[in-house]
PDB file of C-alpha atoms in Angstrom:
ATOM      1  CA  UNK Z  16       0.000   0.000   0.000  1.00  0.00           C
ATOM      2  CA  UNK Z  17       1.189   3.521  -0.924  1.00  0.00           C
ATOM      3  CA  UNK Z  18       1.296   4.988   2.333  1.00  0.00           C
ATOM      4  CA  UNK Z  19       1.618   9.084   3.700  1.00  0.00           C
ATOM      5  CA  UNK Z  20       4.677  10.090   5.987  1.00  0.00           C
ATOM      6  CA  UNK Z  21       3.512  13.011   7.703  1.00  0.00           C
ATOM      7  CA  UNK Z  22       1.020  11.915   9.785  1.00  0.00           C
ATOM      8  CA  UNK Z  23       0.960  15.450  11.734  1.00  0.00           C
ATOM      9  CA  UNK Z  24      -0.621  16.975   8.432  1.00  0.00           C
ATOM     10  CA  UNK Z  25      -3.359  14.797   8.249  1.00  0.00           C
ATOM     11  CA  UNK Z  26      -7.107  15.431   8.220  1.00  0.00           C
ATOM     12  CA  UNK Z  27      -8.466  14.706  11.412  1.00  0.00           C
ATOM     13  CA  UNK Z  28     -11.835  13.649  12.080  1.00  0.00           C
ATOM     14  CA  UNK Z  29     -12.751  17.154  14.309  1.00  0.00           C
ATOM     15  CA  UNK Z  30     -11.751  18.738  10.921  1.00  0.00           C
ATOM     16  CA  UNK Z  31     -14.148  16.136   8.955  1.00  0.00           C
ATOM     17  CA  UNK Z  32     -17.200  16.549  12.313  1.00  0.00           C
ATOM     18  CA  UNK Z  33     -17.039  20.408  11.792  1.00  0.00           C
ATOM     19  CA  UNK Z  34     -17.542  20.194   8.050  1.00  0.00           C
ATOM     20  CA  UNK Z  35     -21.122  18.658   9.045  1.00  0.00           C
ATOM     21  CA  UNK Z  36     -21.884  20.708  11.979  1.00  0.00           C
ATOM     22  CA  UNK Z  37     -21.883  23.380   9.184  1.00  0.00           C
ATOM     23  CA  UNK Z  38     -24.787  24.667   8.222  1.00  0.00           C
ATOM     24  CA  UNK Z  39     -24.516  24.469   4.943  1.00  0.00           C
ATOM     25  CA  UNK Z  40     -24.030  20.874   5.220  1.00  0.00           C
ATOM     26  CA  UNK Z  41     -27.132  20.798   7.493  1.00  0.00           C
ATOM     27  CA  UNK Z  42     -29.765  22.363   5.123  1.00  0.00           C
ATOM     28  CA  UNK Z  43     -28.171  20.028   2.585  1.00  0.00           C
ATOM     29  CA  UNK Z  44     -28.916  16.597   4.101  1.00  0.00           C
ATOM     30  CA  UNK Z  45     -32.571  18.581   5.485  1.00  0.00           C
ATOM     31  CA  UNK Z  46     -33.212  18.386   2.057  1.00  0.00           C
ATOM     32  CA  UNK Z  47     -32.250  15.319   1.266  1.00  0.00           C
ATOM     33  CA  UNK Z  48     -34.140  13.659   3.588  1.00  0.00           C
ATOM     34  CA  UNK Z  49     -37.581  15.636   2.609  1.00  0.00           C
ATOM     35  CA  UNK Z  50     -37.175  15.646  -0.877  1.00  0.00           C
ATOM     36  CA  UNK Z  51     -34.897  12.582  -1.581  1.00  0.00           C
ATOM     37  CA  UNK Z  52     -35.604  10.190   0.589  1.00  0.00           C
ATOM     38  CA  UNK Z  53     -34.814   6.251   0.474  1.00  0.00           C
ATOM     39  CA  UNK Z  54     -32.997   5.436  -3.218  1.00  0.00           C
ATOM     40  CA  UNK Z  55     -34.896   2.188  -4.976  1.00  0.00           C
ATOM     41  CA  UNK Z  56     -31.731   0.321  -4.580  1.00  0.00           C
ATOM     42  CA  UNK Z  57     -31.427   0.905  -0.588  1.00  0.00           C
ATOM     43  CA  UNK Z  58     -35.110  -0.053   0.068  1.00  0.00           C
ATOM     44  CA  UNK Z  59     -34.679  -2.807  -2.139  1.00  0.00           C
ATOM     45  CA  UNK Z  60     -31.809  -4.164  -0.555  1.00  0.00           C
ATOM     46  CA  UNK Z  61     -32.499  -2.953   2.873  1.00  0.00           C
ATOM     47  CA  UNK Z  62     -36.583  -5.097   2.729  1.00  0.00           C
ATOM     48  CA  UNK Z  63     -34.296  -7.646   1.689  1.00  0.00           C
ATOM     49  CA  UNK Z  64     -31.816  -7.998   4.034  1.00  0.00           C
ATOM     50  CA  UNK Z  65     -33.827  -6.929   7.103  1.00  0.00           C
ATOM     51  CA  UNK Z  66     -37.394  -9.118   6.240  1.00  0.00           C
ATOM     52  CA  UNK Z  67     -38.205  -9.002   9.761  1.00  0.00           C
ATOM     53  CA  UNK Z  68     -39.935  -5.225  10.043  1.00  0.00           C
ATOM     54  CA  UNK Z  69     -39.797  -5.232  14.002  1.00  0.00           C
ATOM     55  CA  UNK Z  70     -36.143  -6.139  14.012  1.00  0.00           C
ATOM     56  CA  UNK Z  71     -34.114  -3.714  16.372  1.00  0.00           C
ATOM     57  CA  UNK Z  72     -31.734  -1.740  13.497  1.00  0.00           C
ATOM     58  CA  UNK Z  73     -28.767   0.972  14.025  1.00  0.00           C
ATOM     59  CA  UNK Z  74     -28.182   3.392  11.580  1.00  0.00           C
ATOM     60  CA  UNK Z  75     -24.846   5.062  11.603  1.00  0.00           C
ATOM     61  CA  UNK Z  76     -23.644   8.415   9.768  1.00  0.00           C
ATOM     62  CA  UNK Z  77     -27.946   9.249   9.671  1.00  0.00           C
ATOM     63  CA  UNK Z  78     -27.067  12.728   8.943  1.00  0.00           C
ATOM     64  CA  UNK Z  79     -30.900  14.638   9.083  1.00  0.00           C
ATOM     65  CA  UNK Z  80     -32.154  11.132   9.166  1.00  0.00           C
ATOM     66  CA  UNK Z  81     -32.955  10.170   5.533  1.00  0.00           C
ATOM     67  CA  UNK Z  82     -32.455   6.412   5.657  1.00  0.00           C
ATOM     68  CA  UNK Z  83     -33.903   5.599   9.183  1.00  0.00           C
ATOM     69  CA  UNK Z  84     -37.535   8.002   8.660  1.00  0.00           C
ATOM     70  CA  UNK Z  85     -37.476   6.472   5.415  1.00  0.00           C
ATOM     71  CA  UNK Z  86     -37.475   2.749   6.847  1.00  0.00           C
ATOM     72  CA  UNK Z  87     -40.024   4.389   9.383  1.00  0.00           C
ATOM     73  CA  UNK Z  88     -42.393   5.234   6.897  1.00  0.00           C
ATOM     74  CA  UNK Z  89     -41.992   1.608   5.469  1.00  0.00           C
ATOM     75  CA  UNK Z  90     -43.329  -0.128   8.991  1.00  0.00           C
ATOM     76  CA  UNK Z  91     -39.757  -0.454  10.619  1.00  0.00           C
ATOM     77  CA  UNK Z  92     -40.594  -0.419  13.966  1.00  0.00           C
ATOM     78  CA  UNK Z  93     -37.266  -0.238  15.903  1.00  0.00           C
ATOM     79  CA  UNK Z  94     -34.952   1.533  14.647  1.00  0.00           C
ATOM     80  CA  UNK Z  95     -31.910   3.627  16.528  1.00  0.00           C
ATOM     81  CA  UNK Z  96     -30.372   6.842  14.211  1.00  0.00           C
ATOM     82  CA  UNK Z  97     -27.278   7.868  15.191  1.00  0.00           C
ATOM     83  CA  UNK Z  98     -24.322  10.271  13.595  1.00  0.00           C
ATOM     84  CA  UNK Z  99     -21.071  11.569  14.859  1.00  0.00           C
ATOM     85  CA  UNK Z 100     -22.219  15.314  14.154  1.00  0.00           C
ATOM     86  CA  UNK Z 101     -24.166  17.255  16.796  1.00  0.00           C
ATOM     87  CA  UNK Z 102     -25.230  19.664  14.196  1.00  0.00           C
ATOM     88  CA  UNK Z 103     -26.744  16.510  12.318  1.00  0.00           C
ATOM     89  CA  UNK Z 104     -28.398  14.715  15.459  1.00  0.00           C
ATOM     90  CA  UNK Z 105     -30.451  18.106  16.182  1.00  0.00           C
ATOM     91  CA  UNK Z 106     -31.644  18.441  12.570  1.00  0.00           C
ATOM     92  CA  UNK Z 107     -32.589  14.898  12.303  1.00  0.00           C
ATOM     93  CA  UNK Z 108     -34.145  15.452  15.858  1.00  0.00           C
ATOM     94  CA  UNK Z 109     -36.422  18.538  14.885  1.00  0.00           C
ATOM     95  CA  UNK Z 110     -37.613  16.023  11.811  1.00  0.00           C
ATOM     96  CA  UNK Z 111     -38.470  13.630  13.815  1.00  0.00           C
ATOM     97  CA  UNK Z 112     -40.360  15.854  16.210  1.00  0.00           C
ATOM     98  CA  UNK Z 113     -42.197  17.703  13.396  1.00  0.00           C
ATOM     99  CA  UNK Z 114     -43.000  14.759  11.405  1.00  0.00           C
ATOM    100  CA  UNK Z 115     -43.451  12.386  14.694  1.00  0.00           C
ATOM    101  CA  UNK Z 116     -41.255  10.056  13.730  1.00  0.00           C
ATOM    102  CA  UNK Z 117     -40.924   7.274  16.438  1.00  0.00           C
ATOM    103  CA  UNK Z 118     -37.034   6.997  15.672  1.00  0.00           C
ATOM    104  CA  UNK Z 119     -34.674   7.839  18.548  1.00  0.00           C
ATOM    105  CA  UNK Z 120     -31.466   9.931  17.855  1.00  0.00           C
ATOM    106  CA  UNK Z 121     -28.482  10.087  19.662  1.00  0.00           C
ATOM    107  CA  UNK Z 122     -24.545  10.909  19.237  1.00  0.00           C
ATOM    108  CA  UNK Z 123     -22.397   8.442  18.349  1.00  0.00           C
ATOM    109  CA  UNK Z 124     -18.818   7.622  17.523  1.00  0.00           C
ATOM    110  CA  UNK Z 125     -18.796   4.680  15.200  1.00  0.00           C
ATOM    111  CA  UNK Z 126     -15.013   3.674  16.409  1.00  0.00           C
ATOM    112  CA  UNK Z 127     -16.382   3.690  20.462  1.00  0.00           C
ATOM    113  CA  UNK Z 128     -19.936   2.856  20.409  1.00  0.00           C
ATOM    114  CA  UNK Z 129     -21.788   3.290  23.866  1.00  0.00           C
ATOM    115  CA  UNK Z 130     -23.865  -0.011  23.452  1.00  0.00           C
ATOM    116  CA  UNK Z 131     -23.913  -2.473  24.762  1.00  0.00           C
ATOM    117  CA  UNK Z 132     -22.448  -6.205  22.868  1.00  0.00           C
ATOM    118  CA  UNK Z 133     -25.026  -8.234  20.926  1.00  0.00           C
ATOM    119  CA  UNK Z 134     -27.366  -5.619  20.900  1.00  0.00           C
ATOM    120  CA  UNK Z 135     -28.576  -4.788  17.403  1.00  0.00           C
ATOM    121  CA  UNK Z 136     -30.034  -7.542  14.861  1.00  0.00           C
ATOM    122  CA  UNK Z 137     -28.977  -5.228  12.004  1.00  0.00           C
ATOM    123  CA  UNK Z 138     -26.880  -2.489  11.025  1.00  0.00           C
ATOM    124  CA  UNK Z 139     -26.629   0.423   8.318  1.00  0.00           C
ATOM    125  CA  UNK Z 140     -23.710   2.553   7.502  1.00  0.00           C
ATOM    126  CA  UNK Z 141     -25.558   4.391   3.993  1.00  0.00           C
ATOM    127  CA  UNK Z 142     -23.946   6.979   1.707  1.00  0.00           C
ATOM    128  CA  UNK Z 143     -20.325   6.005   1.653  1.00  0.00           C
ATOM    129  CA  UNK Z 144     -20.047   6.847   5.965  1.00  0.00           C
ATOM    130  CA  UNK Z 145     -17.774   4.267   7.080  1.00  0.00           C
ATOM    131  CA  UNK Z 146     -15.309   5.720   4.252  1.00  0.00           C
ATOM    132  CA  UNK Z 147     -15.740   8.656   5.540  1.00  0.00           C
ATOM    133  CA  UNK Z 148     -13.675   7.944   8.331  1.00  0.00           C
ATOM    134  CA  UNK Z 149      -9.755   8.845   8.046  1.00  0.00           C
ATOM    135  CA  UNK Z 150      -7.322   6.337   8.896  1.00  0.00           C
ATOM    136  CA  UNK Z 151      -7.188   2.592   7.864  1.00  0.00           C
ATOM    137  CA  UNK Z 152      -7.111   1.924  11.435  1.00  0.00           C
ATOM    138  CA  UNK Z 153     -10.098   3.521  12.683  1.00  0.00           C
ATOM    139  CA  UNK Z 154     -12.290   2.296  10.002  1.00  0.00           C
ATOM    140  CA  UNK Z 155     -11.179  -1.371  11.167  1.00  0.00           C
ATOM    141  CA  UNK Z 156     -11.958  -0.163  14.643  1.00  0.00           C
ATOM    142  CA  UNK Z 157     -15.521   1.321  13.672  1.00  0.00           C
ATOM    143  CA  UNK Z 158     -16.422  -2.324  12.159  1.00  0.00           C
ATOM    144  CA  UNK Z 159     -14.617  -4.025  15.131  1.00  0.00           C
ATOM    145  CA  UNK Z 160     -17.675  -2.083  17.013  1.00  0.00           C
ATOM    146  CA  UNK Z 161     -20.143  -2.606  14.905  1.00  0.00           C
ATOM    147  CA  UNK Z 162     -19.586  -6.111  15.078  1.00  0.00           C
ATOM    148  CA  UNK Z 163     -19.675  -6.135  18.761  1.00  0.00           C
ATOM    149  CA  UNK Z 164     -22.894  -4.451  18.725  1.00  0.00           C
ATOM    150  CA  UNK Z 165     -24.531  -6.493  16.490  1.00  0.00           C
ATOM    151  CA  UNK Z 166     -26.390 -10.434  16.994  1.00  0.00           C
ATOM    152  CA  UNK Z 167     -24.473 -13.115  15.944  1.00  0.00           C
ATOM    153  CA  UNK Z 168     -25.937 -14.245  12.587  1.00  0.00           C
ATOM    154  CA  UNK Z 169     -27.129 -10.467  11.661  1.00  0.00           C
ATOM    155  CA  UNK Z 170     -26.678  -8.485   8.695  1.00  0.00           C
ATOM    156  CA  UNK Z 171     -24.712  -5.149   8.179  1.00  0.00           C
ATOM    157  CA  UNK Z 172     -25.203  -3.276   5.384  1.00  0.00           C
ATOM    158  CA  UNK Z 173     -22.913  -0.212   3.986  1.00  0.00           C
ATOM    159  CA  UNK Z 174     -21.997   1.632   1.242  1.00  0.00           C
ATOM    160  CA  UNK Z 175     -18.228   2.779  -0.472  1.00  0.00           C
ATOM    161  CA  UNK Z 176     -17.206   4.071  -3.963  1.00  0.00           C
ATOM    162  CA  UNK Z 177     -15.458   2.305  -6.135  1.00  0.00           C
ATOM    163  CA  UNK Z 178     -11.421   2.866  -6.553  1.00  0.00           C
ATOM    164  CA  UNK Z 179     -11.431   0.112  -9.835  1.00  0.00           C
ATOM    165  CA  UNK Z 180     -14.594   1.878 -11.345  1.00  0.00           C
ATOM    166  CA  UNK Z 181     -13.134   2.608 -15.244  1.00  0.00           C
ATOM    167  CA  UNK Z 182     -14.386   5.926 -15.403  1.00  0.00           C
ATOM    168  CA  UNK Z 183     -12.133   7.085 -12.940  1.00  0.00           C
ATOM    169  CA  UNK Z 184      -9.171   5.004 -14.155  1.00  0.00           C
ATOM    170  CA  UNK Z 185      -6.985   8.127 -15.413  1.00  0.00           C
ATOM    171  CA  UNK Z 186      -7.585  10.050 -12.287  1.00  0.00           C
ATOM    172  CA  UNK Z 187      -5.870   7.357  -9.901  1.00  0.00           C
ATOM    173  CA  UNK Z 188      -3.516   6.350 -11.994  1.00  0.00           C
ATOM    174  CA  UNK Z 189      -1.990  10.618 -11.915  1.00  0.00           C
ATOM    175  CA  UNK Z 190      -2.732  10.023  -8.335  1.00  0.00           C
ATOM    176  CA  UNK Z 191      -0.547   6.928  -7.790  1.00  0.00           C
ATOM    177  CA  UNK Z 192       2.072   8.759  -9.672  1.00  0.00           C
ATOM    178  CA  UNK Z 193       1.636  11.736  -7.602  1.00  0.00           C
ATOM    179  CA  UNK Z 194       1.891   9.585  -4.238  1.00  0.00           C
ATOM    180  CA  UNK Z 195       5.279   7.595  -5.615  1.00  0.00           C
ATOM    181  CA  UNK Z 196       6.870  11.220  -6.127  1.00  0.00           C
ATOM    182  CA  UNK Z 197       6.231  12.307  -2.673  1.00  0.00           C
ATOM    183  CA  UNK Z 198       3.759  15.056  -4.497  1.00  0.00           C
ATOM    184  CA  UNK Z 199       0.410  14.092  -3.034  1.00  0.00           C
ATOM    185  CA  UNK Z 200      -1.534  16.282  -0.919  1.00  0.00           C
ATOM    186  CA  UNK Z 201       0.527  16.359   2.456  1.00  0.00           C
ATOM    187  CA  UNK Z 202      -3.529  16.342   4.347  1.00  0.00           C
ATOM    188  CA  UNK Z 203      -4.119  12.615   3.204  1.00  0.00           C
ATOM    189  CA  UNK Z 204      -2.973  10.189   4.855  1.00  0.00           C
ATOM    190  CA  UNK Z 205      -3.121   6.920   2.548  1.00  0.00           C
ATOM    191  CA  UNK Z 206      -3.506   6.232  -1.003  1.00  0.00           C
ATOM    192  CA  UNK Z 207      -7.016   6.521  -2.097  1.00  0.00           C
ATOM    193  CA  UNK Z 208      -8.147   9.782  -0.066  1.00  0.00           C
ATOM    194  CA  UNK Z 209      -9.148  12.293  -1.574  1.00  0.00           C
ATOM    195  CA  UNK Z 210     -10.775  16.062  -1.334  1.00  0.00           C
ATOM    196  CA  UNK Z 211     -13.816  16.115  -3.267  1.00  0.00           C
ATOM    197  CA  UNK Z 212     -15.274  19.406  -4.585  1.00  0.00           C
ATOM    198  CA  UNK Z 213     -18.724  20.151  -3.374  1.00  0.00           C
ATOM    199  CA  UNK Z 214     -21.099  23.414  -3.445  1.00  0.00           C
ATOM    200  CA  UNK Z 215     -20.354  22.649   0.955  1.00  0.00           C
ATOM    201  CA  UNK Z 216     -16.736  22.806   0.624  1.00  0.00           C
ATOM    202  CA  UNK Z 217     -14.243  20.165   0.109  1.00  0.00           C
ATOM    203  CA  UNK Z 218     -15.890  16.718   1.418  1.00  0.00           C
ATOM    204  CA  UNK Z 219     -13.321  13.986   2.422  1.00  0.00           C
ATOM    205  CA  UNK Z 220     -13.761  10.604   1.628  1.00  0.00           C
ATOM    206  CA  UNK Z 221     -11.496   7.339   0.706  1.00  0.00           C
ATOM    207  CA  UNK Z 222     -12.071   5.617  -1.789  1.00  0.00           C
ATOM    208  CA  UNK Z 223     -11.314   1.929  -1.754  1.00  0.00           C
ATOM    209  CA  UNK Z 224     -10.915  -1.092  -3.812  1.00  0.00           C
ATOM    210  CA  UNK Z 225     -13.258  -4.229  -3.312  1.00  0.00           C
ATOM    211  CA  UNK Z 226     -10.350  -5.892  -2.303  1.00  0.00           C
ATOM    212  CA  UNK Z 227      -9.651  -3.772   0.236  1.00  0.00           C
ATOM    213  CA  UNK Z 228     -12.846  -3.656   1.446  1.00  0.00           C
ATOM    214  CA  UNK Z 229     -13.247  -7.436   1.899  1.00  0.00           C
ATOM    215  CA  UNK Z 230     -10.215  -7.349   3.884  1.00  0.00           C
ATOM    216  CA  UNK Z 231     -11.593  -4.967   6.160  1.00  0.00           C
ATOM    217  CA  UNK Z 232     -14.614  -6.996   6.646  1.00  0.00           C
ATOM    218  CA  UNK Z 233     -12.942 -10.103   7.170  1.00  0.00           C
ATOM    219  CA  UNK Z 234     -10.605  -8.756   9.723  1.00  0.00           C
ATOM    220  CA  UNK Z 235     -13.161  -7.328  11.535  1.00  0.00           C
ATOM    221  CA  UNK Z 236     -14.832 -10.930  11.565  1.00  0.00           C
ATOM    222  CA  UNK Z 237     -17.726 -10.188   8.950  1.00  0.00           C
ATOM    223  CA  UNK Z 238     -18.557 -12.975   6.044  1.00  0.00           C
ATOM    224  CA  UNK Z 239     -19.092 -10.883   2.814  1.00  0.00           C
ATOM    225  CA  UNK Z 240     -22.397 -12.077   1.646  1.00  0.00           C
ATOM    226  CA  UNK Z 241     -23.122  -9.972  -1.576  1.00  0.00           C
ATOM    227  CA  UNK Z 242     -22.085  -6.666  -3.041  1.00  0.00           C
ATOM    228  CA  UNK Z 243     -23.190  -4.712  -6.249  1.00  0.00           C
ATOM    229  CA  UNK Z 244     -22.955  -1.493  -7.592  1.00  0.00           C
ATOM    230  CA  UNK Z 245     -26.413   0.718  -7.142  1.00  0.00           C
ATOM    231  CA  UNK Z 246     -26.218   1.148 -10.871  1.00  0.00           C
ATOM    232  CA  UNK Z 247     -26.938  -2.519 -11.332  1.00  0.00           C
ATOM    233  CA  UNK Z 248     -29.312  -2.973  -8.605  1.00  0.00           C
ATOM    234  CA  UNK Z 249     -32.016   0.096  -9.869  1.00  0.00           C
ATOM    235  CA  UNK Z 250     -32.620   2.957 -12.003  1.00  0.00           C
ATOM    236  CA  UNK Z 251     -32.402   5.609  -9.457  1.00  0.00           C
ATOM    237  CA  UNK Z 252     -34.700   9.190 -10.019  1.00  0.00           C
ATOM    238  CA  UNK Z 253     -32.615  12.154 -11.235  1.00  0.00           C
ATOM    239  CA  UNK Z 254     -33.156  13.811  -7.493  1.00  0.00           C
ATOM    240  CA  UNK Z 255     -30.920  10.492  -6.379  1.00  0.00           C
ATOM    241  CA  UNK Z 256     -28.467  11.002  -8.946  1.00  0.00           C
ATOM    242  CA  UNK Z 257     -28.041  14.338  -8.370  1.00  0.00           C
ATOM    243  CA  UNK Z 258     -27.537  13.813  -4.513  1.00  0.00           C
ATOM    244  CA  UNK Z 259     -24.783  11.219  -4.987  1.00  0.00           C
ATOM    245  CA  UNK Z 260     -23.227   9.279  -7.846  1.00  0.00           C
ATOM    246  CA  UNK Z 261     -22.992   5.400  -8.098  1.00  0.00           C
ATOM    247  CA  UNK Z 262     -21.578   3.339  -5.705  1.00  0.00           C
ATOM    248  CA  UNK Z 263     -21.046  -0.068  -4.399  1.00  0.00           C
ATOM    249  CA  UNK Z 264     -23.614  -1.792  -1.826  1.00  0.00           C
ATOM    250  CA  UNK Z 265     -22.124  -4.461   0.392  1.00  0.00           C
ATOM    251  CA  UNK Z 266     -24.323  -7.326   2.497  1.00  0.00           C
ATOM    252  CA  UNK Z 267     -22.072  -8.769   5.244  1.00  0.00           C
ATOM    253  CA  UNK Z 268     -22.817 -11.032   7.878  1.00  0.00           C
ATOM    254  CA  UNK Z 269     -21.759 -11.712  11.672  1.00  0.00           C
ATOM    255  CA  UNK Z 270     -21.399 -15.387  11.891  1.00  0.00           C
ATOM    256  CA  UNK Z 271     -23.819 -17.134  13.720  1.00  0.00           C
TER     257      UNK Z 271
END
């Protein structure tokens, strides 16, 4: 792995939490959530995964709670939001009030969860989240703890882009040239960050391949059940596609 060397420089996640609490980023996922809603591919997957309607389901990275009001409105009975951002949690919390949504809300760090082990008979990390974390390390810790947290046998199901997708093949390979010179962007702190553009700033993310992905999951103890890129799973409205662009869903399992 192409690797950064000065680890002082790096992005650190207080950087990446007040980027959220902004509020442009706030009136950005308030209107995703009332005008966007659940994509076809996540309720698709999601009613497939999670059959049982009063199973007890975390969401993490809920932002103004999109994914979990959205599952509410779908007969989910038990479901837990939770996000990293203050700013986020009291958006999502006035939407829930307002629209009287049963769905509690609370702060959370995925990498030190306050629940309790075996707790949760599913899990959801949507819209590229858990890649949203900087540092290898503390995305393995954040699945460590979602696997703690979760029933043995239950499913966990997350989102990442797509580092072998063709269409960005010319970008990463100037970027793997730009890391072997030393050049790369002394903020990053491992091949396959990146700064993305956005009308709310610049929006960190990583970018993985699936095999790195699958080696995260297995090291946190997951079985990889199923993955697929959204693209194949549904034709998502324009309002989807112009909230985010395609990316990879993956189904993994805690072992019975």
């Amino acid at each position: 792995m192409i690797t950064g060397t000065q680890q002082s420089d790096v992005l650190s996640s207080e950087q990446i939490r007040s980027f959220y609490d902004s509020e442009a980023a706030k009136d950005h996922y308030v209107r995703a959530t009332s005008s966007v809603g659940l994509w076809r591919s996540e309720e698709l997957v999601f009613q497939r995964v999670f059959a049982d309607k009063a199973a007890s389901l975390l969401e993490l990275g809920c932002g103004a709670g999109r994914i979990s009001f959205g599952l509410a409105d779908l007969g989910y009975r038990h479901m837990i939001a939770t996000d990293f951002s203050k700013g986020m949690v009291k958006a999502a919390l006035r939407i829930a009030r307002c629209m009287e949504y049963p769905v509690p809300v609370r702060c959370e760090d995925a990498t030190q969860l306050t629940f309790e082990d075996a707790l949760f008979d599913g899990a959801i990390f949507g819209f590229n989240g858990l890649m949203q974390i900087p540092g290898e390390d503390q995305r393995a810790q954040a699945m460590s703890e979602i696997f703690r947290v979760l029933k043995p046998g239950s499913w966990f199901v997350f989102t990442t882009h797509d580092r072998d997708n063709p269409k960005f093949r010319s970008f990463w390979e100037s970027e793997k040239l730009a890391w072997r010179r030393g050049k790369q962007n002394p903020a990053l702190l491992e091949f396959g960050d990146r700064f993305e553009k956005t009308d709310l700033g610049d929006l960190f993310i990583h970018v993985p391949t699936a095999r790195e992905v699958r080696a995260l999951c297995k090291a946190a103890g997951f079985r990889v059940e199923a993955d697929a890129l959204r693209s194949k799973l549904a034709n998502e409205s324009p309002a989807v596609c112009e909230f985010s662009d395609d990316c990879r869903f993956w189904v993994v399992q805690k072992p019975a």
